[in-house]
PDB file of C-alpha atoms in Angstrom:
ATOM      1  CA  MET A   1      27.471 -10.629   6.347  1.00  0.00           C
ATOM      2  CA  THR A   2      24.436 -11.354   8.561  1.00  0.00           C
ATOM      3  CA  LYS A   3      22.357  -9.459  11.083  1.00  0.00           C
ATOM      4  CA  ASN A   4      19.359 -11.108  12.766  1.00  0.00           C
ATOM      5  CA  ASN A   5      19.328 -13.887  10.127  1.00  0.00           C
ATOM      6  CA  THR A   6      19.497 -11.215   7.438  1.00  0.00           C
ATOM      7  CA  LEU A   7      21.806 -11.981   4.545  1.00  0.00           C
ATOM      8  CA  PHE A   8      22.977  -9.595   1.844  1.00  0.00           C
ATOM      9  CA  ILE A   9      23.400  -9.921  -1.888  1.00  0.00           C
ATOM     10  CA  GLU A  10      25.492  -7.356  -3.725  1.00  0.00           C
ATOM     11  CA  ILE A  11      24.034  -6.111  -7.000  1.00  0.00           C
ATOM     12  CA  ASN A  12      25.592  -3.171  -8.864  1.00  0.00           C
ATOM     13  CA  ASP A  13      27.515  -2.045  -5.755  1.00  0.00           C
ATOM     14  CA  VAL A  14      24.339  -2.082  -3.650  1.00  0.00           C
ATOM     15  CA  GLU A  15      23.876  -4.453  -0.731  1.00  0.00           C
ATOM     16  CA  VAL A  16      20.313  -5.756  -0.742  1.00  0.00           C
ATOM     17  CA  PRO A  17      19.175  -7.398   2.507  1.00  0.00           C
ATOM     18  CA  TYR A  18      17.297 -10.673   2.249  1.00  0.00           C
ATOM     19  CA  ILE A  19      15.870 -13.330   4.520  1.00  0.00           C
ATOM     20  CA  ILE A  20      15.243 -16.950   3.627  1.00  0.00           C
ATOM     21  CA  LYS A  21      11.930 -18.211   4.966  1.00  0.00           C
ATOM     22  CA  PHE A  22      11.167 -21.914   4.841  1.00  0.00           C
ATOM     23  CA  ARG A  23       7.472 -22.700   4.497  1.00  0.00           C
ATOM     24  CA  LYS A  24       5.253 -25.628   3.695  1.00  0.00           C
ATOM     25  CA  ILE A  25       4.725 -24.534   0.088  1.00  0.00           C
ATOM     26  CA  LYS A  26       5.135 -26.072  -3.326  1.00  0.00           C
ATOM     27  CA  TYR A  27       6.633 -23.127  -5.232  1.00  0.00           C
ATOM     28  CA  LEU A  28       9.082 -20.496  -4.092  1.00  0.00           C
ATOM     29  CA  ARG A  29       8.379 -16.791  -4.258  1.00  0.00           C
ATOM     30  CA  LEU A  30      10.231 -13.512  -3.923  1.00  0.00           C
ATOM     31  CA  GLU A  31       8.598 -10.592  -2.136  1.00  0.00           C
ATOM     32  CA  PHE A  32       9.780  -7.247  -0.797  1.00  0.00           C
ATOM     33  CA  LYS A  33       8.638  -6.054   2.603  1.00  0.00           C
ATOM     34  CA  ASP A  34       9.957  -2.912   4.256  1.00  0.00           C
ATOM     35  CA  GLY A  35      13.050  -2.840   2.037  1.00  0.00           C
ATOM     36  CA  THR A  36      14.033  -6.442   2.689  1.00  0.00           C
ATOM     37  CA  LEU A  37      13.708  -9.239   0.161  1.00  0.00           C
ATOM     38  CA  ASN A  38      11.943 -12.297   1.523  1.00  0.00           C
ATOM     39  CA  LEU A  39      12.870 -15.473  -0.295  1.00  0.00           C
ATOM     40  CA  VAL A  40      10.060 -17.850   0.642  1.00  0.00           C
ATOM     41  CA  VAL A  41      11.039 -21.413  -0.223  1.00  0.00           C
ATOM     42  CA  PRO A  42       9.830 -24.974   0.409  1.00  0.00           C
ATOM     43  CA  HIS A  43      11.434 -26.840   3.312  1.00  0.00           C
ATOM     44  CA  GLY A  44      14.737 -28.388   2.310  1.00  0.00           C
ATOM     45  CA  PHE A  45      15.288 -26.049  -0.644  1.00  0.00           C
ATOM     46  CA  ILE A  46      19.013 -25.279  -0.967  1.00  0.00           C
ATOM     47  CA  GLU A  47      19.437 -23.686  -4.406  1.00  0.00           C
ATOM     48  CA  TYR A  48      18.368 -20.225  -3.273  1.00  0.00           C
ATOM     49  CA  ARG A  49      21.584 -18.609  -4.532  1.00  0.00           C
ATOM     50  CA  GLN A  50      20.737 -19.585  -8.119  1.00  0.00           C
ATOM     51  CA  VAL A  51      17.261 -18.086  -7.663  1.00  0.00           C
ATOM     52  CA  LEU A  52      18.781 -14.820  -6.452  1.00  0.00           C
ATOM     53  CA  ASP A  53      21.225 -14.749  -9.370  1.00  0.00           C
ATOM     54  CA  ARG A  54      18.447 -15.455 -11.872  1.00  0.00           C
ATOM     55  CA  HIS A  55      16.326 -12.571 -10.543  1.00  0.00           C
ATOM     56  CA  LYS A  56      19.080 -10.012  -9.839  1.00  0.00           C
ATOM     57  CA  LEU A  57      17.652  -7.355 -12.149  1.00  0.00           C
ATOM     58  CA  TRP A  58      14.152  -7.610 -10.617  1.00  0.00           C
ATOM     59  CA  ILE A  59      15.602  -7.551  -7.091  1.00  0.00           C
ATOM     60  CA  TYR A  60      17.741  -4.524  -7.873  1.00  0.00           C
ATOM     61  CA  ARG A  61      14.843  -2.606  -9.453  1.00  0.00           C
ATOM     62  CA  LYS A  62      12.518  -3.320  -6.522  1.00  0.00           C
ATOM     63  CA  PHE A  63      15.157  -2.309  -3.981  1.00  0.00           C
ATOM     64  CA  VAL A  64      16.013   0.944  -5.780  1.00  0.00           C
ATOM     65  CA  GLU A  65      12.298   1.716  -6.147  1.00  0.00           C
ATOM     66  CA  TYR A  66      11.826   1.146  -2.400  1.00  0.00           C
ATOM     67  CA  LYS A  67      14.774   3.417  -1.541  1.00  0.00           C
ATOM     68  CA  HIS A  68      13.434   6.135  -3.856  1.00  0.00           C
ATOM     69  CA  LYS A  69       9.949   5.994  -2.295  1.00  0.00           C
ATOM     70  CA  HIS A  70      11.474   5.965   1.164  1.00  0.00           C
ATOM     71  CA  ALA A  71      13.499   9.099   0.350  1.00  0.00           C
ATOM     72  CA  LEU A  72      10.425  10.886  -1.039  1.00  0.00           C
ATOM     73  CA  ALA A  73       8.458   9.946   2.073  1.00  0.00           C
ATOM     74  CA  THR A  74      10.917  11.773   4.316  1.00  0.00           C
ATOM     75  CA  GLU A  75       9.970  15.022   2.543  1.00  0.00           C
ATOM     76  CA  ILE A  76       6.226  14.583   3.152  1.00  0.00           C
ATOM     77  CA  LYS A  77       4.568  16.661   5.825  1.00  0.00           C
ATOM     78  CA  LEU A  78       1.870  14.749   7.680  1.00  0.00           C
ATOM     79  CA  ASN A  79      -1.182  16.563   9.026  1.00  0.00           C
ATOM     80  CA  SER A  80      -0.703  15.784  12.712  1.00  0.00           C
ATOM     81  CA  ALA A  81      -2.983  18.622  13.901  1.00  0.00           C
ATOM     82  CA  ARG A  82      -6.231  16.873  12.903  1.00  0.00           C
ATOM     83  CA  THR A  83      -7.871  14.961  15.761  1.00  0.00           C
ATOM     84  CA  ALA A  84      -9.630  11.628  15.323  1.00  0.00           C
ATOM     85  CA  GLU A  85     -12.959  13.379  15.930  1.00  0.00           C
ATOM     86  CA  GLN A  86     -12.253  16.051  13.298  1.00  0.00           C
ATOM     87  CA  PHE A  87     -11.227  13.335  10.857  1.00  0.00           C
ATOM     88  CA  GLN A  88     -14.406  11.329  11.443  1.00  0.00           C
ATOM     89  CA  GLU A  89     -16.563  14.447  11.067  1.00  0.00           C
ATOM     90  CA  TYR A  90     -14.822  15.247   7.789  1.00  0.00           C
ATOM     91  CA  VAL A  91     -15.365  11.689   6.524  1.00  0.00           C
ATOM     92  CA  GLU A  92     -19.050  11.835   7.512  1.00  0.00           C
ATOM     93  CA  SER A  93     -19.457  15.043   5.494  1.00  0.00           C
ATOM     94  CA  LEU A  94     -17.757  13.357   2.520  1.00  0.00           C
ATOM     95  CA  ILE A  95     -20.016  10.289   2.838  1.00  0.00           C
ATOM     96  CA  THR A  96     -23.064  12.562   2.727  1.00  0.00           C
ATOM     97  CA  SER A  97     -21.932  14.646  -0.248  1.00  0.00           C
ATOM     98  CA  ILE A  98     -20.544  11.709  -2.252  1.00  0.00           C
ATOM     99  CA  GLY A  99     -23.585   9.588  -1.380  1.00  0.00           C
ATOM    100  CA  ASN A 100     -25.889  12.289  -2.705  1.00  0.00           C
ATOM    101  CA  GLU A 101     -23.770  12.549  -5.839  1.00  0.00           C
ATOM    102  CA  ILE A 102     -23.617   8.828  -6.709  1.00  0.00           C
ATOM    103  CA  GLU A 103     -26.893   7.904  -4.963  1.00  0.00           C
ATOM    104  CA  VAL A 104     -25.524   5.205  -2.700  1.00  0.00           C
ATOM    105  CA  PHE A 105     -24.616   5.115   0.990  1.00  0.00           C
ATOM    106  CA  PRO A 106     -22.706   2.599   3.086  1.00  0.00           C
ATOM    107  CA  LYS A 107     -24.546   0.675   5.803  1.00  0.00           C
ATOM    108  CA  LYS A 108     -21.666   1.293   8.216  1.00  0.00           C
ATOM    109  CA  VAL A 109     -18.395   3.198   8.182  1.00  0.00           C
ATOM    110  CA  LEU A 110     -15.726   1.769  10.471  1.00  0.00           C
ATOM    111  CA  PHE A 111     -12.339   3.261  11.325  1.00  0.00           C
ATOM    112  CA  ARG A 112      -9.373   1.089  12.227  1.00  0.00           C
ATOM    113  CA  LYS A 113      -5.619   0.921  11.813  1.00  0.00           C
ATOM    114  CA  MET A 114      -4.702  -1.023   8.707  1.00  0.00           C
ATOM    115  CA  LYS A 115      -1.181  -1.969   7.700  1.00  0.00           C
ATOM    116  CA  THR A 116      -1.518  -2.289   3.942  1.00  0.00           C
ATOM    117  CA  LYS A 117      -4.761  -0.613   2.839  1.00  0.00           C
ATOM    118  CA  TRP A 118      -6.301   2.834   3.020  1.00  0.00           C
ATOM    119  CA  GLY A 119      -9.778   1.392   2.903  1.00  0.00           C
ATOM    120  CA  SER A 120     -11.975  -1.512   1.952  1.00  0.00           C
ATOM    121  CA  CYS A 121     -15.604  -2.172   1.073  1.00  0.00           C
ATOM    122  CA  SER A 122     -17.458  -5.346   2.013  1.00  0.00           C
ATOM    123  CA  SER A 123     -20.153  -7.073  -0.024  1.00  0.00           C
ATOM    124  CA  LYS A 124     -22.504  -6.265   2.878  1.00  0.00           C
ATOM    125  CA  GLY A 125     -22.172  -2.567   2.071  1.00  0.00           C
ATOM    126  CA  ASN A 126     -19.823  -1.625   4.906  1.00  0.00           C
ATOM    127  CA  ILE A 127     -16.782   0.588   4.419  1.00  0.00           C
ATOM    128  CA  ASN A 128     -13.615   0.292   6.507  1.00  0.00           C
ATOM    129  CA  LEU A 129     -11.244   3.237   6.508  1.00  0.00           C
ATOM    130  CA  ASN A 130      -7.704   3.324   7.779  1.00  0.00           C
ATOM    131  CA  SER A 131      -7.674   5.674  10.786  1.00  0.00           C
ATOM    132  CA  ARG A 132      -4.241   6.899   9.645  1.00  0.00           C
ATOM    133  CA  LEU A 133      -5.940   8.659   6.731  1.00  0.00           C
ATOM    134  CA  LYS A 134      -6.332  11.554   9.168  1.00  0.00           C
ATOM    135  CA  PHE A 135      -2.688  12.482   8.480  1.00  0.00           C
ATOM    136  CA  LEU A 136      -3.337  12.984   4.752  1.00  0.00           C
ATOM    137  CA  PRO A 137      -4.453  16.080   2.855  1.00  0.00           C
ATOM    138  CA  ASP A 138      -8.200  16.476   2.331  1.00  0.00           C
ATOM    139  CA  ARG A 139      -7.958  15.705  -1.400  1.00  0.00           C
ATOM    140  CA  LEU A 140      -6.443  12.257  -0.743  1.00  0.00           C
ATOM    141  CA  ILE A 141      -8.999  11.459   1.954  1.00  0.00           C
ATOM    142  CA  GLU A 142     -11.770  12.462  -0.449  1.00  0.00           C
ATOM    143  CA  TYR A 143     -10.253  10.215  -3.135  1.00  0.00           C
ATOM    144  CA  VAL A 144     -10.086   7.183  -0.823  1.00  0.00           C
ATOM    145  CA  VAL A 145     -13.643   7.690   0.455  1.00  0.00           C
ATOM    146  CA  PHE A 146     -14.950   8.127  -3.101  1.00  0.00           C
ATOM    147  CA  HIS A 147     -13.009   5.030  -4.226  1.00  0.00           C
ATOM    148  CA  GLU A 148     -14.580   2.888  -1.495  1.00  0.00           C
ATOM    149  CA  MET A 149     -18.060   4.291  -2.092  1.00  0.00           C
ATOM    150  CA  VAL A 150     -17.813   3.477  -5.797  1.00  0.00           C
ATOM    151  CA  HIS A 151     -17.204  -0.115  -4.682  1.00  0.00           C
ATOM    152  CA  LEU A 152     -20.733  -0.044  -3.272  1.00  0.00           C
ATOM    153  CA  ILE A 153     -21.835   0.137  -6.922  1.00  0.00           C
ATOM    154  CA  GLU A 154     -19.050  -1.877  -8.581  1.00  0.00           C
ATOM    155  CA  MET A 155     -17.121  -4.302  -6.324  1.00  0.00           C
ATOM    156  CA  ASN A 156     -14.216  -4.840  -8.733  1.00  0.00           C
ATOM    157  CA  HIS A 157     -11.868  -2.447 -10.531  1.00  0.00           C
ATOM    158  CA  GLY A 158     -13.419  -3.075 -13.932  1.00  0.00           C
ATOM    159  CA  PRO A 159     -14.281  -0.557 -16.673  1.00  0.00           C
ATOM    160  CA  ARG A 160     -17.391   0.817 -14.939  1.00  0.00           C
ATOM    161  CA  PHE A 161     -15.451   1.405 -11.714  1.00  0.00           C
ATOM    162  CA  LYS A 162     -12.568   3.083 -13.558  1.00  0.00           C
ATOM    163  CA  GLU A 163     -14.957   5.285 -15.513  1.00  0.00           C
ATOM    164  CA  MET A 164     -16.581   6.568 -12.305  1.00  0.00           C
ATOM    165  CA  ILE A 165     -13.191   7.248 -10.705  1.00  0.00           C
ATOM    166  CA  TYR A 166     -11.805   9.003 -13.787  1.00  0.00           C
ATOM    167  CA  LYS A 167     -14.925  11.127 -14.211  1.00  0.00           C
ATOM    168  CA  ARG A 168     -14.337  12.747 -10.810  1.00  0.00           C
ATOM    169  CA  PHE A 169     -10.561  12.366 -10.442  1.00  0.00           C
ATOM    170  CA  HIS A 170      -8.783  12.904 -13.770  1.00  0.00           C
ATOM    171  CA  ASP A 171      -5.509  12.846 -11.824  1.00  0.00           C
ATOM    172  CA  HIS A 172      -6.239   9.495 -10.124  1.00  0.00           C
ATOM    173  CA  GLN A 173      -2.877   8.002 -11.140  1.00  0.00           C
ATOM    174  CA  ASN A 174      -1.053  10.869  -9.465  1.00  0.00           C
ATOM    175  CA  LEU A 175      -3.269  10.470  -6.388  1.00  0.00           C
ATOM    176  CA  GLU A 176      -2.388   6.762  -6.232  1.00  0.00           C
ATOM    177  CA  LYS A 177       1.324   7.664  -6.315  1.00  0.00           C
ATOM    178  CA  GLN A 178       0.798  10.193  -3.544  1.00  0.00           C
ATOM    179  CA  LEU A 179      -1.007   7.581  -1.445  1.00  0.00           C
ATOM    180  CA  ARG A 180       1.970   5.230  -1.789  1.00  0.00           C
ATOM    181  CA  SER A 181       4.330   8.001  -0.686  1.00  0.00           C
ATOM    182  CA  TYR A 182       2.135   8.841   2.290  1.00  0.00           C
ATOM    183  CA  SER A 183       2.012   5.193   3.281  1.00  0.00           C
ATOM    184  CA  PHE A 184       5.827   5.216   3.411  1.00  0.00           C
ATOM    185  CA  ALA A 185       5.799   8.436   5.444  1.00  0.00           C
ATOM    186  CA  ILE A 186       3.349   6.981   7.955  1.00  0.00           C
ATOM    187  CA  MET A 187       5.325   3.764   8.107  1.00  0.00           C
ATOM    188  CA  ASN A 188       8.428   5.842   8.919  1.00  0.00           C
ATOM    189  CA  MET A 189       6.508   7.710  11.607  1.00  0.00           C
ATOM    190  CA  TYR A 190       5.201   4.604  13.343  1.00  0.00           C
ATOM    191  CA  PHE A 191       7.802   1.966  12.638  1.00  0.00           C
ATOM    192  CA  SER A 192      11.195   3.679  12.499  1.00  0.00           C
TER     193      SER A 192
END
């Protein structure tokens, strides 16, 4: 069964959509995007069915995980009352308070729509924040801003970085899960 070049593989009575993408690559890879498996293979590769069979368990787990997150995201209430100006003012207040706490400030804070990240920190000391953070609860916004500001001190996610995050956010693993759920909810809002 196909739809827009989408094929389906049945695993445990579940039809998982997949697309074969031919690229100028040496090694094949499997990746999930928006609930669809992308099988990225070198040009001329024809044994994709064996690859799918060999990785059925992984494919099934990823698909079920996606469906579960998608279902949870439909229950999330986004904060659509906050304006862009209110959001930026809130972030500026966080930058000031967090900066005073950890004694470091970004050179610039930029807001833009990002597809896959909530924020990023450059080696030049600039912080980029996803403008869609405005839909999240204050606690999650605070966590993302703190996370990026800690990168001004420690660029990687090594022990020092983790220690600073854990010291302020003992529930950081739960916050990370919530961020993933909110990203699904926002994706549903904008792309469904």
